[in-house]
mmCIF file of C-alpha atoms in Angstrom:
data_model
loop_
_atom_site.group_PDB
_atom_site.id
_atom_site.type_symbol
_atom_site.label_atom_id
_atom_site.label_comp_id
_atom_site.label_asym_id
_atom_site.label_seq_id
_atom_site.Cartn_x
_atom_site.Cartn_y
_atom_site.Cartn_z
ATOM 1 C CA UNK A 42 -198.657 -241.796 110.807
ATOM 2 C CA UNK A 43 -200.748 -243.838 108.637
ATOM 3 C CA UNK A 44 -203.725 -241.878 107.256
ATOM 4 C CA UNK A 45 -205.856 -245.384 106.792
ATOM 5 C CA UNK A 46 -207.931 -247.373 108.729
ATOM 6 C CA UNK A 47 -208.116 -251.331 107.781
ATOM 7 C CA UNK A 48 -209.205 -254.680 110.085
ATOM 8 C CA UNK A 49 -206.174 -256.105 111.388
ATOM 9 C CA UNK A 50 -207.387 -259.630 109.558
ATOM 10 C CA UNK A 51 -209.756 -261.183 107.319
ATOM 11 C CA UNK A 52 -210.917 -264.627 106.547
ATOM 12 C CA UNK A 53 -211.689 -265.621 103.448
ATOM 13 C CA UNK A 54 -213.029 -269.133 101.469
ATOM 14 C CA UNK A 55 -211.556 -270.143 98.639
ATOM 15 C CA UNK A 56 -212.783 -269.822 95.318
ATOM 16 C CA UNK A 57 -214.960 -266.793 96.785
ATOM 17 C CA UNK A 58 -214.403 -263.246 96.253
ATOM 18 C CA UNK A 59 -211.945 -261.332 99.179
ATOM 19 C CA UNK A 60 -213.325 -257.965 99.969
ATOM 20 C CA UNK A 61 -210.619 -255.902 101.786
ATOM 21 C CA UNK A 62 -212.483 -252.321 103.224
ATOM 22 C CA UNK A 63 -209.809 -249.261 104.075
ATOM 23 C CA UNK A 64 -211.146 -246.181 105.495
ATOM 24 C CA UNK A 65 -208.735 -242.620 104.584
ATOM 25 C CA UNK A 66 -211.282 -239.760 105.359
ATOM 26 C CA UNK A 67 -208.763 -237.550 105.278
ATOM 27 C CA UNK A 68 -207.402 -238.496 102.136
ATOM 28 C CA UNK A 69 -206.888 -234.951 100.233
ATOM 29 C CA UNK A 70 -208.304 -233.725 96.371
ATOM 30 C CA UNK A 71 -204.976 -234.961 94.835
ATOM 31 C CA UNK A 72 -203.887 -238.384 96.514
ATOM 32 C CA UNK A 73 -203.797 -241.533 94.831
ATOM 33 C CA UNK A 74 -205.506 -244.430 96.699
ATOM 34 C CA UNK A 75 -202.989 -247.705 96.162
ATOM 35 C CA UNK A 76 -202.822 -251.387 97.098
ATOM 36 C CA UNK A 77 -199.808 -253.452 98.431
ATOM 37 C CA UNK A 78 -199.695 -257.114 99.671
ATOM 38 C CA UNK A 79 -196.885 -259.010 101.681
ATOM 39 C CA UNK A 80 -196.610 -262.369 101.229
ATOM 40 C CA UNK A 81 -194.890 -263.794 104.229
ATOM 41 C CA UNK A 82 -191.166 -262.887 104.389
ATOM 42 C CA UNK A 83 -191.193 -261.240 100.601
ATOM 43 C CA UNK A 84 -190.782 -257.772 99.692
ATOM 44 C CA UNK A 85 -194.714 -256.435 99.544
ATOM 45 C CA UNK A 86 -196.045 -256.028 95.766
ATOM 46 C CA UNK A 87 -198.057 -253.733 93.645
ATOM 47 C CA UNK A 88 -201.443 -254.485 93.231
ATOM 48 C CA UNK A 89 -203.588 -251.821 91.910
ATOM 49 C CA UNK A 90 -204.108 -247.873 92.548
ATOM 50 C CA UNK A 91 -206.843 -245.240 91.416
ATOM 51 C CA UNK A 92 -207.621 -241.413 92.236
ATOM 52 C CA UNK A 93 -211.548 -241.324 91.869
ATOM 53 C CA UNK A 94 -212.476 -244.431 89.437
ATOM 54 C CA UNK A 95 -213.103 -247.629 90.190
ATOM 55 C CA UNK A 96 -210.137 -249.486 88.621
ATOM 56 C CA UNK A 97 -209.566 -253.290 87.478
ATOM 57 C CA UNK A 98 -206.302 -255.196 86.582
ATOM 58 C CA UNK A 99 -205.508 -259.036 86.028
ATOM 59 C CA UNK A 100 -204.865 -259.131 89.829
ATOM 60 C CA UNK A 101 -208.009 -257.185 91.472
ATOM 61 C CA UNK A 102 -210.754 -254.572 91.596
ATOM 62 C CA UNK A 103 -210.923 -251.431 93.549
ATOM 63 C CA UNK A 104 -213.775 -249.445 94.359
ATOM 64 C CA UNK A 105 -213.199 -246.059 95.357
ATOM 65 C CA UNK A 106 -216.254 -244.269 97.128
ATOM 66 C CA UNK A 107 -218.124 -240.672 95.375
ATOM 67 C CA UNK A 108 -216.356 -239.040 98.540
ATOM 68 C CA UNK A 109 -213.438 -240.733 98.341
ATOM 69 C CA UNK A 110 -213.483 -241.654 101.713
ATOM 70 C CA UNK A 111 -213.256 -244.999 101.603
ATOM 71 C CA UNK A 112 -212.441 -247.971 99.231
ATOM 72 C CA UNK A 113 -212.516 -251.790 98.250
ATOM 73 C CA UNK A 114 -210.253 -253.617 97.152
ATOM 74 C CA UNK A 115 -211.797 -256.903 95.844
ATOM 75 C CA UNK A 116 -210.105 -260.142 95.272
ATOM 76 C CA UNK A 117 -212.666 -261.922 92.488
ATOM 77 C CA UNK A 118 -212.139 -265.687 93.311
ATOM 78 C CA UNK A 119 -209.455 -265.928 96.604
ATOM 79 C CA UNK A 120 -206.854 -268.931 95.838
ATOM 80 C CA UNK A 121 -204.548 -270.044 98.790
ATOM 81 C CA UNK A 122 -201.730 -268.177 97.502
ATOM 82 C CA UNK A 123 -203.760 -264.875 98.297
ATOM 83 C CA UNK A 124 -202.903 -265.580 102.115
ATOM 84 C CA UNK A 125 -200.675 -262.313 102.630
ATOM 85 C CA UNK A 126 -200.693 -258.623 104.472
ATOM 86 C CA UNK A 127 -202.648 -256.007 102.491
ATOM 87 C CA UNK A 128 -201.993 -252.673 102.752
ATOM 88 C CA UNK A 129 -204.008 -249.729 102.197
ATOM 89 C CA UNK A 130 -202.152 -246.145 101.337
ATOM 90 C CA UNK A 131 -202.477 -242.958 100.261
ATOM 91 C CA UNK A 132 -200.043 -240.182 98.871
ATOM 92 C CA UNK A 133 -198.738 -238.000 96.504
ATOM 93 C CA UNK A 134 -195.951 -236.589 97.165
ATOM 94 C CA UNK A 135 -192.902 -234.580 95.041
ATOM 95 C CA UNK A 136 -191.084 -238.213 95.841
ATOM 96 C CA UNK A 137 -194.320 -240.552 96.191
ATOM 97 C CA UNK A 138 -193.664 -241.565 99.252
ATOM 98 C CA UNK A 139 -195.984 -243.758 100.784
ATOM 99 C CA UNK A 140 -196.477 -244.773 104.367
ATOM 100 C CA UNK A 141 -197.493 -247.923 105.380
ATOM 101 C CA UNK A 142 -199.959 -249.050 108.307
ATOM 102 C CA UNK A 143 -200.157 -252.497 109.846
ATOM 103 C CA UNK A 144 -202.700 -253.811 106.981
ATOM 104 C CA UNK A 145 -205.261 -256.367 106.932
ATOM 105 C CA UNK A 146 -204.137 -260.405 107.317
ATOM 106 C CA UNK A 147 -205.954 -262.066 104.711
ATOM 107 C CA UNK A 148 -206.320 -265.989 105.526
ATOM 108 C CA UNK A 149 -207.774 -267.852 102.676
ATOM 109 C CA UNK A 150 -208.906 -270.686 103.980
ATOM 110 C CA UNK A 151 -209.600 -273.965 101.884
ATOM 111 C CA UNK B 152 -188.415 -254.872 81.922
ATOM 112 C CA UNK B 153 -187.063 -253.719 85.078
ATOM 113 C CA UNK B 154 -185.646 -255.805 87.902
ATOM 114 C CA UNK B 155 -184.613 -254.773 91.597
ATOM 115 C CA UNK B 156 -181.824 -256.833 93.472
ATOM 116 C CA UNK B 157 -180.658 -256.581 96.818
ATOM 117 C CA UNK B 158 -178.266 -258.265 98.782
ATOM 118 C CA UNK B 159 -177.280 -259.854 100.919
ATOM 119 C CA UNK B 160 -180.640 -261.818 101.120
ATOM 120 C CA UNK B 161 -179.691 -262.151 105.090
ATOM 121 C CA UNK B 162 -177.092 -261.309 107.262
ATOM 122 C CA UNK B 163 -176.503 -261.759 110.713
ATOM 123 C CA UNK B 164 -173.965 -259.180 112.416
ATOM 124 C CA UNK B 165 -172.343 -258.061 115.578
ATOM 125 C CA UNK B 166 -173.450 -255.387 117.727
ATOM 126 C CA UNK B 167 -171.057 -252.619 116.705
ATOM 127 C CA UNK B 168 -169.708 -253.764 113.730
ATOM 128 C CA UNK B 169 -170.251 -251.911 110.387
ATOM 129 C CA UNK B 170 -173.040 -252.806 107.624
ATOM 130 C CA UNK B 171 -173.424 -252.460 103.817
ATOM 131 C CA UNK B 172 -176.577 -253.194 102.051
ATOM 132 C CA UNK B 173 -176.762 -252.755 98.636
ATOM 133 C CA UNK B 174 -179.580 -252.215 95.713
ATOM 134 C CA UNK B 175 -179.405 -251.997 92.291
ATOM 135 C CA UNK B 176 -182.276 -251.412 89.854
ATOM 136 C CA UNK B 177 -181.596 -252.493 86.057
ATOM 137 C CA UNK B 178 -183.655 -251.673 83.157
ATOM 138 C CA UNK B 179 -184.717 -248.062 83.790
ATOM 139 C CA UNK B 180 -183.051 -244.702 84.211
ATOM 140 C CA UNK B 181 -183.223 -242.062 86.968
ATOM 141 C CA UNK B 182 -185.344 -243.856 89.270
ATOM 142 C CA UNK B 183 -186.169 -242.413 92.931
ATOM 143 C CA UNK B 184 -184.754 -245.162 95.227
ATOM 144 C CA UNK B 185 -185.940 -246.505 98.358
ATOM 145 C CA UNK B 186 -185.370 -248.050 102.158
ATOM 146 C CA UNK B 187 -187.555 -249.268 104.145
ATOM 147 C CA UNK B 188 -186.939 -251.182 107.420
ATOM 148 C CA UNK B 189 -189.847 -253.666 109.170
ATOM 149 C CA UNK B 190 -189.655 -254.460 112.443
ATOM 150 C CA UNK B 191 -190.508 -257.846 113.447
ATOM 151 C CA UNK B 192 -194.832 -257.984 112.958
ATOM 152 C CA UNK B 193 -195.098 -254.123 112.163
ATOM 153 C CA UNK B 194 -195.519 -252.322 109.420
ATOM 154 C CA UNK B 195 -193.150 -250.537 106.670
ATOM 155 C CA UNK B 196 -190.797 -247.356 107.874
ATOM 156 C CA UNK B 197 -189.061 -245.226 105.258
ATOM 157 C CA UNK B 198 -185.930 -244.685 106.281
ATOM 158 C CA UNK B 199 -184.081 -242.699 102.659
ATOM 159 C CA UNK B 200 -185.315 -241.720 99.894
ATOM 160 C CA UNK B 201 -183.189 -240.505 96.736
ATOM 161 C CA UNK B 202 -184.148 -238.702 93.250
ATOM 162 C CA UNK B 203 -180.746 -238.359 91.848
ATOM 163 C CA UNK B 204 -177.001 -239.074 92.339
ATOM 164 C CA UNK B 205 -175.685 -238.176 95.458
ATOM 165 C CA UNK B 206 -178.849 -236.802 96.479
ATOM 166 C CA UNK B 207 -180.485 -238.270 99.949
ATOM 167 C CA UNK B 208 -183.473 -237.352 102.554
ATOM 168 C CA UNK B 209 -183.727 -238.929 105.732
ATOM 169 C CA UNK B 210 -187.073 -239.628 107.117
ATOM 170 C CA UNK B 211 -186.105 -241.047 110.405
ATOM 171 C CA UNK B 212 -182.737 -239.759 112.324
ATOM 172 C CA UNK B 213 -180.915 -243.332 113.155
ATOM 173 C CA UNK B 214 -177.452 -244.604 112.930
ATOM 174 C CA UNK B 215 -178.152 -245.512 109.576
ATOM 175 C CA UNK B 216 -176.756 -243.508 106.375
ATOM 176 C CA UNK B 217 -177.616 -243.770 102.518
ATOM 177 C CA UNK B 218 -176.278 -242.918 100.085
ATOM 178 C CA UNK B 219 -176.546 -243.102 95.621
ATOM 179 C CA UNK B 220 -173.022 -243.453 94.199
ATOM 180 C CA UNK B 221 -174.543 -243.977 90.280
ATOM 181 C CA UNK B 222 -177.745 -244.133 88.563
ATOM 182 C CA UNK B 223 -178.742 -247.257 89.979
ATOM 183 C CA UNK B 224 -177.305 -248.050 93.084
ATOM 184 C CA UNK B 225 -178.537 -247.398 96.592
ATOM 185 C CA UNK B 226 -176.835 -248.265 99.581
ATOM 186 C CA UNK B 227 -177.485 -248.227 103.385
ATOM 187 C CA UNK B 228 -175.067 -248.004 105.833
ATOM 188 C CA UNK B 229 -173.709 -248.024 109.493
ATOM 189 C CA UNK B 230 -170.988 -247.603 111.306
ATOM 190 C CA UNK B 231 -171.869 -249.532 114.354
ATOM 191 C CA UNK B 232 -175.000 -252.053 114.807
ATOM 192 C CA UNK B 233 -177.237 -251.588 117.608
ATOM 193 C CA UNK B 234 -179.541 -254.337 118.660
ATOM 194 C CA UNK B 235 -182.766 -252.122 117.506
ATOM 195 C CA UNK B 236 -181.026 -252.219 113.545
ATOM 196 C CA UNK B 237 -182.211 -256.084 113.044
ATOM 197 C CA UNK B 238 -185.427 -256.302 110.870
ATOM 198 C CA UNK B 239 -186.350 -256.751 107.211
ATOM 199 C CA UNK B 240 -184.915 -253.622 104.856
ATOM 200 C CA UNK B 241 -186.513 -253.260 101.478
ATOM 201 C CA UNK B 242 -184.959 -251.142 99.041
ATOM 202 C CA UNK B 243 -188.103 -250.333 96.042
ATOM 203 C CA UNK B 244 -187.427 -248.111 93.274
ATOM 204 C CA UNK B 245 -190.281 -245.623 91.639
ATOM 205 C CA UNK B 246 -190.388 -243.454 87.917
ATOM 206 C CA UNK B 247 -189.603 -240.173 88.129
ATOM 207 C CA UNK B 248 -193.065 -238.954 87.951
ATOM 208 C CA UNK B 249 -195.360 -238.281 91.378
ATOM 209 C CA UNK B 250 -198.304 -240.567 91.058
ATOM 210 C CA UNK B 251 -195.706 -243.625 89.643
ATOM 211 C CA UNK B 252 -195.950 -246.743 92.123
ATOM 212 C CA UNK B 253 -192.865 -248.408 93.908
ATOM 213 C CA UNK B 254 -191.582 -251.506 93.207
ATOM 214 C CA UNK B 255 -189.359 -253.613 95.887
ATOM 215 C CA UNK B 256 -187.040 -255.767 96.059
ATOM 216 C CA UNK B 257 -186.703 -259.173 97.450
ATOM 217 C CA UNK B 258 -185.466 -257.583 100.729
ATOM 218 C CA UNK B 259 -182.374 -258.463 103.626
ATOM 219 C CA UNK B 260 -182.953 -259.718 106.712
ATOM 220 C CA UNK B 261 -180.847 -258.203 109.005
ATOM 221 C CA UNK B 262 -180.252 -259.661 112.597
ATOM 222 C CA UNK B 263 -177.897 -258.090 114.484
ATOM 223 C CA UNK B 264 -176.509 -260.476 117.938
#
């Protein structure tokens, strides 16, 4: 089972910032919180990951809670081509493997 | 840089009749290997996962097999379709170090008739 929580979908403007909540309260002292997306009929890709600090790349911010609870992952300025599945996950495993939820829909809408 | 390919890209099959999927990673060395199947709307499933030649866990029992004849090659199997075996299969490909992120492939899409 999944050990995150997201909303099944999001809308979003574009041009404005995509905020994209996940919930793992039982995330544990030495899992990794990471970020996929699906684009529609595409293998999903790597977005961004972090253990406690908030982490930025080229393609997003995350924002990782004191507890670690919860997190963010924030798109900065949405474009249409942001319109995809985002997945939340958590793991650490001898062979990383990661188990993937339903995720949040992300419409960016023009 | 590294590159994952997988084909075929789709592949429509049979009920019964045998399938080969095959992945190869170029541009790294002794990756752990991947396969995931999505159902239609759902989410990812691992089905194998490898760290070395010849070496293969199964996360879900199926009628699908893996298996890692070199380095870089992963390939899913079956002796006989079922209807329940169509979906999307991703093969991804991680370092060999625990907190590394996967990488997938372009994926097949599988529908078996």
């Amino acid at each position: 089972d999944a050990k995150t929580t997201q909303p099944t979908s999001m809308d979003c403007a574009e041009g404005r910032a995509a905020n994209l909540p996940c919930n793992h309260s039982t995330i544990s002292g030495n899992e990794y919180v990471y970020w996929y997306r699906q684009i529609h009929s595409q293998g999903p890709q790597y977005i961004i990951h972090g253990l406690k600090n908030n982490e930025t790349n080229e393609m997003a911010s995350l924002i990782i809670t004191e507890d670690r609870k919860s997190s963010t992952l924030i798109l900065p300025h949405a474009t249409l081509r942001d319109t995809a599945v985002y997945y939340c996950i958590v793991g650490r495993g001898a062979t990383n493997k990661l188990i993937f939820g339903t995720g949040t829909l992300l419409a960016v809408q023009p | 840089s590294q590159t994952i390919h997988q084909w075929p890209a789709t592949l429509v099959q049979p009920v019964g009749s045998p399938l080969s999927l095959e992945c190869t990673v170029e541009g790294t060395s002794n990756p752990n290997l991947y396969w995931y199947r999505q159902a239609a709307g759902r989410g990812l499933q691992l089905l194998f996962y490898s760290v070395g030649i010849g070496q293969i866990s199964s996360e879900v029992p199926q009628n699908l097999s893996a298996s890692r004849p070199q380095d870089r090659q992963f390939i899913l199997s079956s002796k006989k379709l079922l209807l329940s075996d169509s979906g999307f299969y991703l093969c991804a490909w991680s370092r060999d170090r625990g907190t590394d992120t996967q990488y997938f492939g372009p994926g097949t899409r599988l529908t078996v008739l």
